[in-house]
Coordinates of N, CA and C and ligand atoms in Angstrom, one line a residue:
M11 N 113.7 120.6 103.1 CA 112.7 119.6 103.2 C 113.3 118.2 103.1
N12 N 112.8 117.3 104.0 CA 113.4 116.0 104.0 C 112.4 114.9 103.4
R13 N 111.2 115.2 103.5 CA 110.2 114.2 103.1 C 109.0 114.9 102.4
V14 N 108.7 114.5 101.2 CA 107.6 115.2 100.4 C 106.7 114.2 99.8
V15 N 105.4 114.6 99.7 CA 104.5 113.8 99.0 C 104.1 114.6 97.7
I16 N 104.2 113.9 96.6 CA 103.9 114.6 95.3 C 102.7 113.9 94.6
K17 N 101.6 114.7 94.4 CA 100.5 114.1 93.7 C 100.5 114.5 92.2
I18 N 100.3 113.5 91.4 CA 100.3 113.8 89.9 C 99.0 113.5 89.4
G19 N 98.4 114.5 88.7 CA 97.0 114.4 88.2 C 96.9 113.7 86.9
T20 N 95.7 113.3 86.6 CA 95.5 112.6 85.3 C 95.8 113.4 84.1
N21 N 95.5 114.7 84.2 CA 95.7 115.6 83.0 C 97.2 115.6 82.6
L22 N 98.1 115.5 83.6 CA 99.5 115.5 83.3 C 99.9 114.1 82.7
L23 N 99.3 113.1 83.1 CA 99.7 111.8 82.8 C 99.2 111.2 81.5
T24 N 98.1 111.9 81.0 CA 97.5 111.3 79.8 C 97.4 112.4 78.7
R25 N 97.3 112.0 77.5 CA 97.2 112.9 76.4 C 95.7 113.0 76.0
A26 N 95.4 113.9 75.1 CA 94.0 114.1 74.7 C 93.4 112.8 74.1
D27 N 94.2 112.0 73.5 CA 93.7 110.7 72.9 C 93.6 109.6 73.9
G28 N 93.9 109.9 75.1 CA 93.8 108.8 76.2 C 95.0 108.1 76.4
S29 N 96.0 108.2 75.6 CA 97.3 107.4 75.8 C 98.1 108.1 76.9
L30 N 99.0 107.3 77.5 CA 99.8 107.8 78.6 C 100.9 108.8 78.1
N31 N 101.1 109.9 78.8 CA 102.0 110.9 78.3 C 103.4 110.5 78.8
L32 N 104.1 109.8 78.0 CA 105.4 109.2 78.4 C 106.5 110.3 78.5
E33 N 106.4 111.4 77.8 CA 107.4 112.5 77.9 C 107.3 113.1 79.4
F34 N 106.0 113.2 79.8 CA 105.9 113.7 81.2 C 106.5 112.8 82.2
L35 N 106.2 111.5 82.0 CA 106.8 110.5 83.0 C 108.3 110.5 83.0
E36 N 108.8 110.7 81.8 CA 110.3 110.8 81.7 C 110.8 112.0 82.4
K37 N 110.1 113.2 82.2 CA 110.5 114.4 82.9 C 110.4 114.3 84.4
I38 N 109.3 113.8 84.9 CA 109.1 113.8 86.3 C 110.0 112.8 87.0
S39 N 110.3 111.7 86.3 CA 111.2 110.7 86.9 C 112.6 111.3 87.1
S40 N 113.1 112.1 86.1 CA 114.4 112.6 86.4 C 114.4 113.7 87.4
E41 N 113.2 114.4 87.5 CA 113.1 115.4 88.6 C 113.1 114.7 90.0
V42 N 112.4 113.6 90.1 CA 112.4 112.8 91.4 C 113.8 112.3 91.7
K43 N 114.5 111.8 90.6 CA 115.8 111.4 90.8 C 116.7 112.4 91.5
R44 N 116.5 113.7 91.0 CA 117.3 114.8 91.6 C 117.0 114.9 93.1
L45 N 115.7 114.8 93.5 CA 115.4 114.9 94.9 C 116.0 113.8 95.7
H46 N 116.0 112.6 95.1 CA 116.6 111.4 95.6 C 118.0 111.6 95.9
M47 N 118.7 112.2 94.9 CA 120.2 112.4 95.1 C 120.5 113.4 96.2
N48 N 119.5 114.2 96.5 CA 119.6 115.2 97.6 C 119.0 114.7 98.9
D49 N 118.8 113.4 99.0 CA 118.3 112.7 100.2 C 117.0 113.2 100.6
V50 N 116.1 113.5 99.6 CA 114.7 113.9 100.0 C 113.9 112.6 99.8
E51 N 113.3 112.2 100.9 CA 112.4 111.0 100.7 C 111.1 111.5 100.0
T52 N 110.7 110.7 99.0 CA 109.6 111.1 98.2 C 108.5 110.0 98.1
V53 N 107.3 110.4 98.2 CA 106.2 109.5 98.0 C 105.4 110.1 96.8
I54 N 105.0 109.3 95.8 CA 104.2 109.8 94.8 C 102.7 109.3 94.9
V55 N 101.8 110.1 94.7 CA 100.4 109.7 94.6 C 100.0 109.9 93.2
T56 N 99.7 108.9 92.5 CA 99.4 109.0 91.1 C 97.9 108.8 90.8
S57 N 97.4 109.5 89.8 CA 96.1 109.2 89.2 C 96.5 108.6 87.8
G58 N 95.5 108.5 87.0 CA 95.7 108.1 85.6 C 95.4 106.6 85.3
A59 N 95.0 105.9 86.3 CA 94.7 104.4 86.1 C 93.4 104.3 85.2
V60 N 92.4 105.1 85.5 CA 91.2 105.0 84.7 C 91.4 105.4 83.3
A61 N 92.1 106.5 83.2 CA 92.4 107.1 81.9 C 93.3 106.1 81.1
A62 N 94.3 105.5 81.7 CA 95.1 104.5 81.0 C 94.3 103.3 80.6
G63 N 93.3 102.9 81.4 CA 92.5 101.8 81.0 C 91.7 102.1 79.8
R64 N 91.2 103.4 79.7 CA 90.4 103.8 78.5 C 91.3 103.8 77.3
G65 N 92.5 104.2 77.5 CA 93.5 104.2 76.3 C 93.7 102.8 75.9
E66 N 93.9 101.9 76.8 CA 94.2 100.5 76.6 C 93.1 99.8 75.8
L67 N 91.9 100.1 76.2 CA 90.7 99.5 75.6 C 90.1 100.4 74.4
K68 N 90.9 101.4 74.1 CA 90.5 102.3 73.0 C 89.0 102.8 73.2
L69 N 88.7 103.3 74.4 CA 87.4 103.8 74.6 C 87.5 105.4 74.6
N70 N 86.4 106.0 74.3 CA 86.3 107.4 74.2 C 85.9 108.0 75.6
R71 N 86.7 109.0 76.0 CA 86.4 109.7 77.2 C 85.0 110.3 77.3
A72 N 84.4 110.6 76.2 CA 83.1 111.3 76.2 C 82.0 110.3 76.5
D73 N 82.2 109.0 76.3 CA 81.2 108.0 76.5 C 80.9 107.9 78.0
P74 N 79.6 107.9 78.4 CA 79.3 107.9 79.8 C 79.7 106.5 80.4
E75 N 80.2 106.5 81.6 CA 80.7 105.3 82.3 C 80.0 105.2 83.6
T76 N 79.6 104.0 84.0 CA 79.1 103.7 85.3 C 80.3 103.6 86.3
L77 N 80.0 103.7 87.6 CA 81.1 103.5 88.5 C 81.9 102.2 88.3
H78 N 81.1 101.1 88.1 CA 81.8 99.8 87.9 C 82.6 99.8 86.7
E79 N 82.2 100.4 85.6 CA 83.0 100.5 84.4 C 84.3 101.2 84.7
K80 N 84.2 102.3 85.4 CA 85.4 103.1 85.8 C 86.4 102.2 86.6
Q81 N 85.8 101.5 87.5 CA 86.6 100.6 88.4 C 87.3 99.5 87.5
A82 N 86.6 99.0 86.5 CA 87.2 98.0 85.7 C 88.3 98.6 84.8
L83 N 88.0 99.9 84.4 CA 89.1 100.6 83.6 C 90.3 100.8 84.4
A84 N 90.1 101.1 85.7 CA 91.3 101.3 86.6 C 92.1 100.0 86.8
A85 N 91.3 98.9 86.8 CA 92.0 97.6 87.0 C 92.9 97.3 85.7
V86 N 92.4 97.7 84.6 CA 93.2 97.5 83.3 C 94.3 98.5 83.3
G87 N 94.0 99.8 83.7 CA 95.0 100.8 83.5 C 96.1 100.8 84.6
Q88 N 95.8 100.4 85.8 CA 96.8 100.4 86.8 C 98.1 99.7 86.5
S89 N 98.0 98.5 85.9 CA 99.2 97.7 85.6 C 100.0 98.4 84.5
N90 N 99.2 98.9 83.5 CA 99.9 99.7 82.4 C 100.7 100.9 83.0
L91 N 100.0 101.6 83.9 CA 100.6 102.8 84.5 C 101.9 102.4 85.3
M92 N 101.8 101.3 86.1 CA 103.0 100.9 86.9 C 104.1 100.4 86.0
Q93 N 103.7 99.8 84.9 CA 104.8 99.4 83.9 C 105.6 100.6 83.4
K94 N 104.9 101.7 83.2 CA 105.6 102.9 82.7 C 106.4 103.5 83.8
Y95 N 105.8 103.5 85.0 CA 106.6 104.1 86.1 C 107.9 103.2 86.3
Y96 N 107.7 101.9 86.2 CA 108.9 101.1 86.3 C 110.0 101.4 85.3
K97 N 109.5 101.6 84.0 CA 110.4 101.9 83.0 C 111.2 103.1 83.3
Y98 N 110.5 104.2 83.6 CA 111.2 105.5 83.7 C 111.9 105.7 85.0
F99 N 111.3 105.2 86.1 CA 111.9 105.4 87.4 C 113.0 104.4 87.6
S100 N 112.6 103.1 87.6 CA 113.6 102.1 88.0 C 114.6 101.8 86.9
L101 N 114.2 101.6 85.7 CA 115.1 101.2 84.6 C 116.0 102.4 84.2
E102 N 115.3 103.5 83.9 CA 116.1 104.6 83.3 C 116.8 105.5 84.4
N103 N 116.2 105.6 85.6 CA 116.8 106.5 86.6 C 117.3 105.8 87.8
K104 N 117.2 104.5 87.8 CA 117.7 103.7 89.0 C 117.0 104.2 90.3
V105 N 115.8 104.6 90.2 CA 115.0 104.9 91.4 C 114.0 103.7 91.6
V106 N 114.2 103.0 92.7 CA 113.4 101.8 92.9 C 112.0 102.3 93.4
I107 N 110.9 101.7 92.8 CA 109.6 102.1 93.2 C 108.8 100.9 93.8
A108 N 107.7 101.2 94.4 CA 106.8 100.2 95.0 C 105.4 100.6 94.7
Q109 N 104.6 99.6 94.4 CA 103.1 100.0 94.2 C 102.4 99.9 95.6
V110 N 101.7 100.9 95.9 CA 100.9 100.9 97.2 C 99.5 101.3 96.8
L111 N 98.5 100.4 97.0 CA 97.1 100.8 96.7 C 96.3 100.8 98.0
L112 N 95.7 102.0 98.2 CA 95.0 102.2 99.5 C 93.5 102.6 99.2
T113 N 92.7 102.4 100.2 CA 91.3 102.9 100.2 C 91.1 103.8 101.4
P114 N 90.1 104.6 101.3 CA 89.8 105.5 102.5 C 89.6 104.7 103.8
H115 N 89.1 103.5 103.7 CA 88.9 102.6 104.9 C 90.2 102.3 105.6
D116 N 91.3 102.2 104.8 CA 92.6 101.9 105.4 C 93.0 103.0 106.4
F117 N 92.5 104.2 106.2 CA 92.8 105.3 107.1 C 91.9 105.3 108.3
E118 N 90.9 104.5 108.3 CA 89.9 104.6 109.4 C 90.1 103.5 110.4
N119 N 90.8 102.4 109.9 CA 91.0 101.3 110.8 C 92.4 101.3 111.4
L120 N 92.5 101.2 112.7 CA 93.8 101.4 113.3 C 94.8 100.4 112.9
D121 N 94.4 99.1 112.7 CA 95.4 98.1 112.2 C 95.9 98.4 110.9
T122 N 95.0 98.7 109.9 CA 95.5 98.9 108.6 C 96.3 100.2 108.5
L123 N 95.9 101.2 109.3 CA 96.6 102.4 109.3 C 98.0 102.2 109.8
Q124 N 98.1 101.4 110.9 CA 99.5 101.2 111.4 C 100.3 100.4 110.4
N125 N 99.7 99.4 109.8 CA 100.5 98.6 108.8 C 101.0 99.5 107.7
T126 N 100.1 100.3 107.2 CA 100.4 101.2 106.1 C 101.5 102.1 106.5
H127 N 101.4 102.7 107.7 CA 102.4 103.6 108.2 C 103.8 102.9 108.2
N128 N 103.8 101.6 108.8 CA 105.1 100.9 109.0 C 105.7 100.6 107.6
V129 N 104.9 100.2 106.7 CA 105.4 99.8 105.4 C 106.0 101.0 104.6
L130 N 105.2 102.1 104.7 CA 105.7 103.3 104.0 C 107.0 103.8 104.6
K131 N 107.1 103.8 105.9 CA 108.3 104.2 106.6 C 109.5 103.3 106.2
L132 N 109.2 102.0 106.1 CA 110.3 101.1 105.7 C 110.7 101.3 104.3
L133 N 109.8 101.5 103.4 CA 110.1 101.8 102.0 C 111.0 103.0 101.9
L134 N 110.6 104.1 102.6 CA 111.3 105.3 102.5 C 112.7 105.2 103.1
A135 N 112.8 104.4 104.2 CA 114.1 104.2 104.8 C 115.1 103.5 103.8
K136 N 114.5 102.7 102.9 CA 115.3 101.9 102.0 C 115.4 102.7 100.6
K137 N 115.1 103.9 100.7 CA 115.2 104.8 99.5 C 114.3 104.4 98.3
V138 N 113.2 103.7 98.6 CA 112.3 103.3 97.6 C 111.2 104.4 97.5
V139 N 110.7 104.7 96.3 CA 109.7 105.7 96.1 C 108.3 104.9 96.0
P140 N 107.5 105.0 97.0 CA 106.2 104.4 96.9 C 105.3 105.1 95.9
I141 N 104.7 104.4 95.0 CA 103.8 105.0 94.0 C 102.4 104.6 94.5
V142 N 101.7 105.6 95.1 CA 100.4 105.3 95.7 C 99.2 105.6 94.8
N143 N 98.2 104.8 94.7 CA 97.0 105.2 94.1 C 95.9 104.6 94.9
E144 N 94.7 105.0 94.6 CA 93.6 104.4 95.3 C 93.4 103.0 94.8
N145 N 92.9 102.1 95.6 CA 92.6 100.8 95.1 C 91.2 100.9 94.5
D146 N 91.2 101.3 93.3 CA 89.9 101.8 92.7 C 88.9 100.6 92.5
V147 N 89.3 99.4 92.5 CA 88.4 98.3 92.3 C 87.4 98.1 93.5
T148 N 88.0 98.4 94.7 CA 87.2 98.2 95.9 C 86.7 99.5 96.4
A149 N 87.3 100.6 96.1 CA 86.8 101.9 96.5 C 85.6 102.4 95.8
T150 N 84.8 103.2 96.4 CA 83.6 103.7 95.6 C 83.6 105.2 95.6
D151 N 83.3 105.8 96.8 CA 83.0 107.2 96.8 C 84.2 108.0 96.3
E152 N 85.4 107.7 96.7 CA 86.6 108.5 96.3 C 86.7 108.5 94.8
L153 N 86.6 107.3 94.2 CA 86.8 107.3 92.8 C 85.7 108.1 92.1
K154 N 84.5 108.0 92.6 CA 83.4 108.8 92.1 C 83.7 110.3 92.1
Y155 N 84.3 110.7 93.2 CA 84.6 112.2 93.3 C 86.0 112.6 92.9
M156 N 86.7 111.6 92.3 CA 88.1 111.9 91.8 C 88.9 112.6 92.9
A157 N 89.2 111.8 93.9 CA 89.8 112.5 95.1 C 91.2 112.0 95.5
N158 N 92.0 111.8 94.5 CA 93.4 111.5 94.8 C 94.1 112.7 95.6
D159 N 93.6 113.9 95.4 CA 94.1 115.0 96.1 C 93.9 114.8 97.6
R160 N 92.7 114.3 98.0 CA 92.5 114.0 99.4 C 93.3 112.8 99.9
L161 N 93.4 111.8 99.0 CA 94.2 110.6 99.4 C 95.7 111.1 99.7
A162 N 96.2 112.0 98.8 CA 97.5 112.5 99.0 C 97.7 113.2 100.3
A163 N 96.7 114.0 100.7 CA 96.7 114.7 102.0 C 96.8 113.7 103.1
R164 N 96.0 112.6 103.0 CA 96.0 111.6 104.1 C 97.4 110.9 104.2
V165 N 98.0 110.7 103.0 CA 99.3 110.0 103.0 C 100.3 110.9 103.6
A166 N 100.2 112.2 103.2 CA 101.2 113.2 103.7 C 101.1 113.3 105.3
N167 N 99.9 113.2 105.8 CA 99.8 113.2 107.3 C 100.4 111.9 107.9
L168 N 100.1 110.8 107.2 CA 100.6 109.5 107.7 C 102.1 109.4 107.8
V169 N 102.8 109.9 106.8 CA 104.3 109.8 106.8 C 104.9 111.1 107.4
G170 N 104.1 112.0 107.8 CA 104.7 113.2 108.4 C 105.5 114.0 107.4
A171 N 104.9 114.2 106.2 CA 105.7 115.0 105.2 C 105.9 116.4 105.6
D172 N 107.0 117.0 105.1 CA 107.2 118.4 105.2 C 106.3 119.2 104.3
S173 N 106.1 118.7 103.1 CA 105.2 119.4 102.1 C 104.4 118.4 101.3
L174 N 103.3 118.8 100.9 CA 102.5 118.1 99.9 C 102.5 118.9 98.6
I175 N 102.9 118.4 97.5 CA 102.9 119.1 96.3 C 101.9 118.5 95.3
L176 N 100.9 119.3 95.0 CA 99.9 118.9 94.1 C 100.2 119.4 92.7
L177 N 100.7 118.5 91.8 CA 101.0 118.9 90.4 C 99.8 118.8 89.5
T178 N 99.6 119.8 88.8 CA 98.4 119.8 87.9 C 98.8 120.5 86.6
D179 N 97.9 120.7 85.7 CA 98.3 121.4 84.4 C 97.9 122.9 84.4
V180 N 97.6 123.4 85.6 CA 97.4 124.9 85.6 C 98.4 125.4 86.6
D181 N 98.6 126.7 86.6 CA 99.8 127.3 87.3 C 99.6 127.5 88.8
G182 N 98.4 127.3 89.3 CA 98.1 127.4 90.7 C 96.7 127.8 91.0
L183 N 96.4 128.4 92.1 CA 95.1 128.8 92.5 C 94.9 130.3 92.0
F184 N 93.8 130.5 91.2 CA 93.6 131.8 90.7 C 92.7 132.7 91.6
E185 N 93.0 134.0 91.5 CA 92.2 134.9 92.3 C 90.8 135.0 91.8
E186 N 90.6 134.8 90.5 CA 89.2 134.8 90.0 C 89.2 133.6 89.0
E187 N 88.0 133.2 88.6 CA 87.9 132.1 87.7 C 88.5 132.5 86.3
P188 N 89.6 131.8 85.9 CA 90.3 132.2 84.7 C 89.4 132.1 83.4
H189 N 88.4 131.2 83.4 CA 87.5 131.1 82.2 C 86.8 132.4 82.1
K190 N 86.4 133.1 83.2 CA 85.7 134.3 83.1 C 86.6 135.5 82.9
N191 N 87.7 135.5 83.6 CA 88.6 136.6 83.4 C 90.0 136.0 83.1
P192 N 90.3 136.1 81.8 CA 91.6 135.5 81.3 C 92.8 136.2 81.9
K193 N 92.6 137.4 82.5 CA 93.7 138.1 83.1 C 93.8 137.8 84.6
A194 N 93.0 136.9 85.1 CA 93.0 136.5 86.5 C 94.4 136.1 86.9
K195 N 94.8 136.6 88.1 CA 96.2 136.3 88.6 C 96.2 135.1 89.5
I196 N 97.4 134.5 89.7 CA 97.6 133.4 90.6 C 97.8 134.0 92.0
V197 N 97.2 133.3 93.0 CA 97.4 133.7 94.4 C 98.6 133.0 94.8
K198 N 99.6 133.8 95.3 CA 100.9 133.2 95.7 C 100.8 132.5 97.0
T199 N 100.2 133.1 98.0 CA 100.1 132.5 99.3 C 98.7 132.5 99.9
V200 N 98.3 131.4 100.4 CA 97.0 131.4 101.1 C 97.1 130.9 102.5
D201 N 96.4 131.6 103.4 CA 96.4 131.2 104.8 C 95.3 130.1 104.9
K202 N 95.7 128.9 105.4 CA 94.7 127.8 105.4 C 93.5 128.2 106.3
R203 N 93.6 129.2 107.1 CA 92.4 129.5 107.9 C 91.4 130.3 107.1
N204 N 91.9 130.8 105.9 CA 91.0 131.6 105.1 C 90.6 130.9 103.8
L205 N 90.2 129.7 103.9 CA 89.9 129.0 102.6 C 88.5 129.2 102.1
K206 N 87.7 129.8 102.9 CA 86.2 129.8 102.6 C 86.0 130.5 101.2
K207 N 86.6 131.6 101.0 CA 86.3 132.3 99.8 C 86.7 131.5 98.5
Y208 N 87.8 130.8 98.7 CA 88.3 129.9 97.6 C 87.4 128.7 97.3
F209 N 86.8 128.2 98.4 CA 85.9 127.1 98.3 C 84.6 127.6 97.6
E210 N 84.2 128.8 97.9 CA 83.0 129.4 97.2 C 83.3 129.5 95.7
M211 N 84.5 130.0 95.4 CA 84.8 130.2 94.0 C 84.9 128.8 93.3
A212 N 85.5 127.9 93.9 CA 85.7 126.5 93.3 C 84.3 125.8 93.2
G213 N 83.4 126.2 94.1 CA 82.1 125.5 94.0 C 81.4 126.0 92.8
A214 N 81.6 127.3 92.5 CA 80.8 127.9 91.3 C 81.5 127.5 90.0
A215 N 82.8 127.3 90.1 CA 83.5 127.0 88.8 C 83.4 125.5 88.5
S216 N 83.4 125.2 87.1 CA 83.3 123.8 86.7 C 84.7 123.2 87.0
D217 N 84.7 122.0 87.3 CA 86.0 121.3 87.7 C 86.8 121.0 86.4
G218 N 86.2 120.9 85.3 CA 86.9 120.5 84.1 C 87.4 119.1 84.2
G219 N 86.6 118.2 84.9 CA 87.0 116.8 85.0 C 87.9 116.7 86.2
H220 N 89.0 116.0 86.0 CA 90.0 115.7 87.0 C 90.7 117.0 87.4
G221 N 91.3 116.9 88.6 CA 92.2 118.0 89.0 C 91.5 119.3 89.3
G222 N 90.2 119.3 89.7 CA 89.6 120.5 90.0 C 90.1 121.1 91.3
M223 N 89.9 122.5 91.5 CA 90.5 123.1 92.6 C 89.8 122.7 94.0
R224 N 88.6 122.3 93.9 CA 87.8 122.0 95.1 C 88.6 120.9 95.9
T225 N 88.9 119.8 95.2 CA 89.6 118.7 96.0 C 91.0 119.1 96.4
K226 N 91.6 120.1 95.7 CA 92.9 120.6 96.2 C 92.8 121.4 97.5
L227 N 91.7 122.2 97.5 CA 91.4 123.0 98.7 C 91.1 122.0 99.9
E228 N 90.3 121.0 99.6 CA 90.0 120.0 100.6 C 91.3 119.3 101.1
A229 N 92.2 119.0 100.2 CA 93.5 118.4 100.6 C 94.3 119.4 101.5
A230 N 94.2 120.7 101.2 CA 94.9 121.7 102.0 C 94.3 121.7 103.4
K231 N 93.0 121.6 103.4 CA 92.3 121.7 104.7 C 92.6 120.5 105.6
I232 N 92.7 119.3 105.0 CA 93.0 118.2 105.9 C 94.4 117.9 106.2
S233 N 95.3 118.5 105.4 CA 96.7 118.1 105.6 C 97.3 119.0 106.7
E234 N 98.3 118.4 107.3 CA 98.9 119.1 108.5 C 100.2 119.8 108.0
C235 N 100.6 119.7 106.8 CA 101.8 120.4 106.3 C 101.4 121.5 105.3
E236 N 102.4 122.2 104.8 CA 102.1 123.2 103.8 C 101.9 122.4 102.4
V237 N 101.0 123.1 101.6 CA 100.6 122.5 100.4 C 100.9 123.4 99.2
F238 N 101.6 122.9 98.2 CA 101.9 123.6 97.0 C 101.0 123.1 95.9
I239 N 100.4 124.1 95.1 CA 99.7 123.7 93.9 C 100.6 124.3 92.8
A240 N 101.1 123.5 91.9 CA 102.0 124.0 90.8 C 101.8 123.2 89.5
N241 N 102.2 123.9 88.5 CA 102.1 123.3 87.1 C 103.2 122.3 87.0
G242 N 102.8 121.0 86.8 CA 103.8 119.9 86.6 C 104.6 120.0 85.4
L243 N 104.2 120.8 84.4 CA 104.9 121.0 83.1 C 106.0 122.0 83.3
G244 N 106.0 122.8 84.4 CA 107.0 123.8 84.5 C 108.4 123.2 84.7
K245 N 109.4 123.9 84.2 CA 110.8 123.4 84.2 C 111.3 123.3 85.7
N246 N 111.9 122.2 86.0 CA 112.4 121.9 87.4 C 111.5 122.3 88.5
V247 N 110.2 122.0 88.3 CA 109.3 122.5 89.3 C 109.5 121.9 90.7
L248 N 109.9 120.6 90.7 CA 110.2 120.0 92.0 C 111.4 120.5 92.7
A249 N 112.5 120.7 91.9 CA 113.7 121.3 92.5 C 113.5 122.7 93.1
K250 N 112.7 123.5 92.3 CA 112.4 124.8 92.8 C 111.7 124.8 94.1
I251 N 110.7 124.0 94.3 CA 109.9 123.9 95.5 C 110.8 123.3 96.6
V252 N 111.3 122.1 96.3 CA 111.9 121.3 97.4 C 113.4 121.7 97.7
L253 N 114.1 122.0 96.7 CA 115.6 122.3 97.0 C 115.9 123.8 97.0
K254 N 115.1 124.6 96.4 CA 115.5 126.0 96.3 C 114.5 126.9 97.1
D255 N 113.5 126.3 97.7 CA 112.6 127.1 98.6 C 111.9 128.1 97.8
E256 N 111.6 127.9 96.5 CA 110.8 128.8 95.7 C 109.3 128.4 95.7
N257 N 108.5 129.3 95.2 CA 107.1 129.0 95.1 C 106.6 129.3 93.7
P258 N 106.7 128.3 92.7 CA 106.3 128.6 91.4 C 104.8 128.8 91.1
G259 N 104.0 128.3 92.1 CA 102.5 128.4 92.0 C 101.9 129.1 93.2
T260 N 101.1 128.3 93.9 CA 100.5 128.7 95.1 C 100.9 127.9 96.3
V261 N 101.1 128.5 97.4 CA 101.4 127.7 98.6 C 100.3 128.0 99.6
L262 N 99.8 127.0 100.2 CA 98.8 127.1 101.3 C 99.4 126.7 102.6
R263 N 99.4 127.6 103.5 CA 100.1 127.2 104.8 C 99.3 127.8 106.0
Ligands
LIG325 N1 92.3 106.8 91.2 C1 91.9 107.4 89.9 C2 92.8 106.9 88.8 O1 93.9 106.5 89.0 C3 92.0 108.9 89.9 C4 91.4 109.7 91.0 C5 91.7 111.2 90.8 O2 92.0 111.6 89.7 O3 91.7 111.9 91.8 O4 92.4 106.9 87.7

C-alpha cells in the first residue's frame, strides 16, 4: 500500500472523563511514523473536537447539547486537539502535520473539490500528514449524525487511497450484536455488494454514541477502495494492515 487514509474515532481519543487520551495519541503517532519511514503516504481523519471542547470547558457528556452548542464545543476543542497532534507527531516523531477542515459542501462544488485535491496531493508529496476534521462550526448535518466515517470515505476517494482504515474501540464488525450475544464473532471479510444484512443489524443496534457501525458501513459503501475496521488499541495495528498485509479486524472489499 502506498497511500492510506486512517480515521480515528472519538472513543479512542478521549477518556471517560472527557480529557484527551494522550497515551493513545503517543501510540498512534509512532505507528504513523513507521508508515512514514516505509514511504506510505498517510492522511488522518480525526474526530474528538467536540469531546475535547467538553473536556476543556469541564462539561458533562450526559448534559443535553444543542447543535450550536456542539459546534461551539468543536471550536474550542479543535485547537486543543491540534496542539496535541503537533506535540506527538511533529515534536516527538518529526512527522510534519497540517490541519485541513472540510465540509460536505466542499465535495459538491467542483472548485473547492479541485482545490482540496490539489492541496492534499501537495501535502502528501511533501511527506506531510494532513489531519482532517469536519469544519464543525459551519457544518450541520454531518456533525449531527457524527459522520467522520463518511468524511473519511470521501477523502479516501479524493486522494485515491489504496485503503481506508477505520480505527475504533471494538475489534471489527460482529456477526451478531455483541450486546445480545457476548460470544458473537467478528466477520473477517465482507463483500461490499452484500452490505444489506449488516445495515439491518446496525439499524437495530444502538450506536453507543460515536463510532457506530452504521456510519462505517456507509463509509464502506461510498468508498472506492477496501475498508478495514480495526481496534485502534491493538498492538501495531497499522503496521499489520499496511505493511504486513494482515487483517486484524474486518475488511470490506
Ligand atoms: N467532527 C466531530 C468532532 O471532531 C466528530 C464527528 C464524528 O465523530 O464522526 O468532534
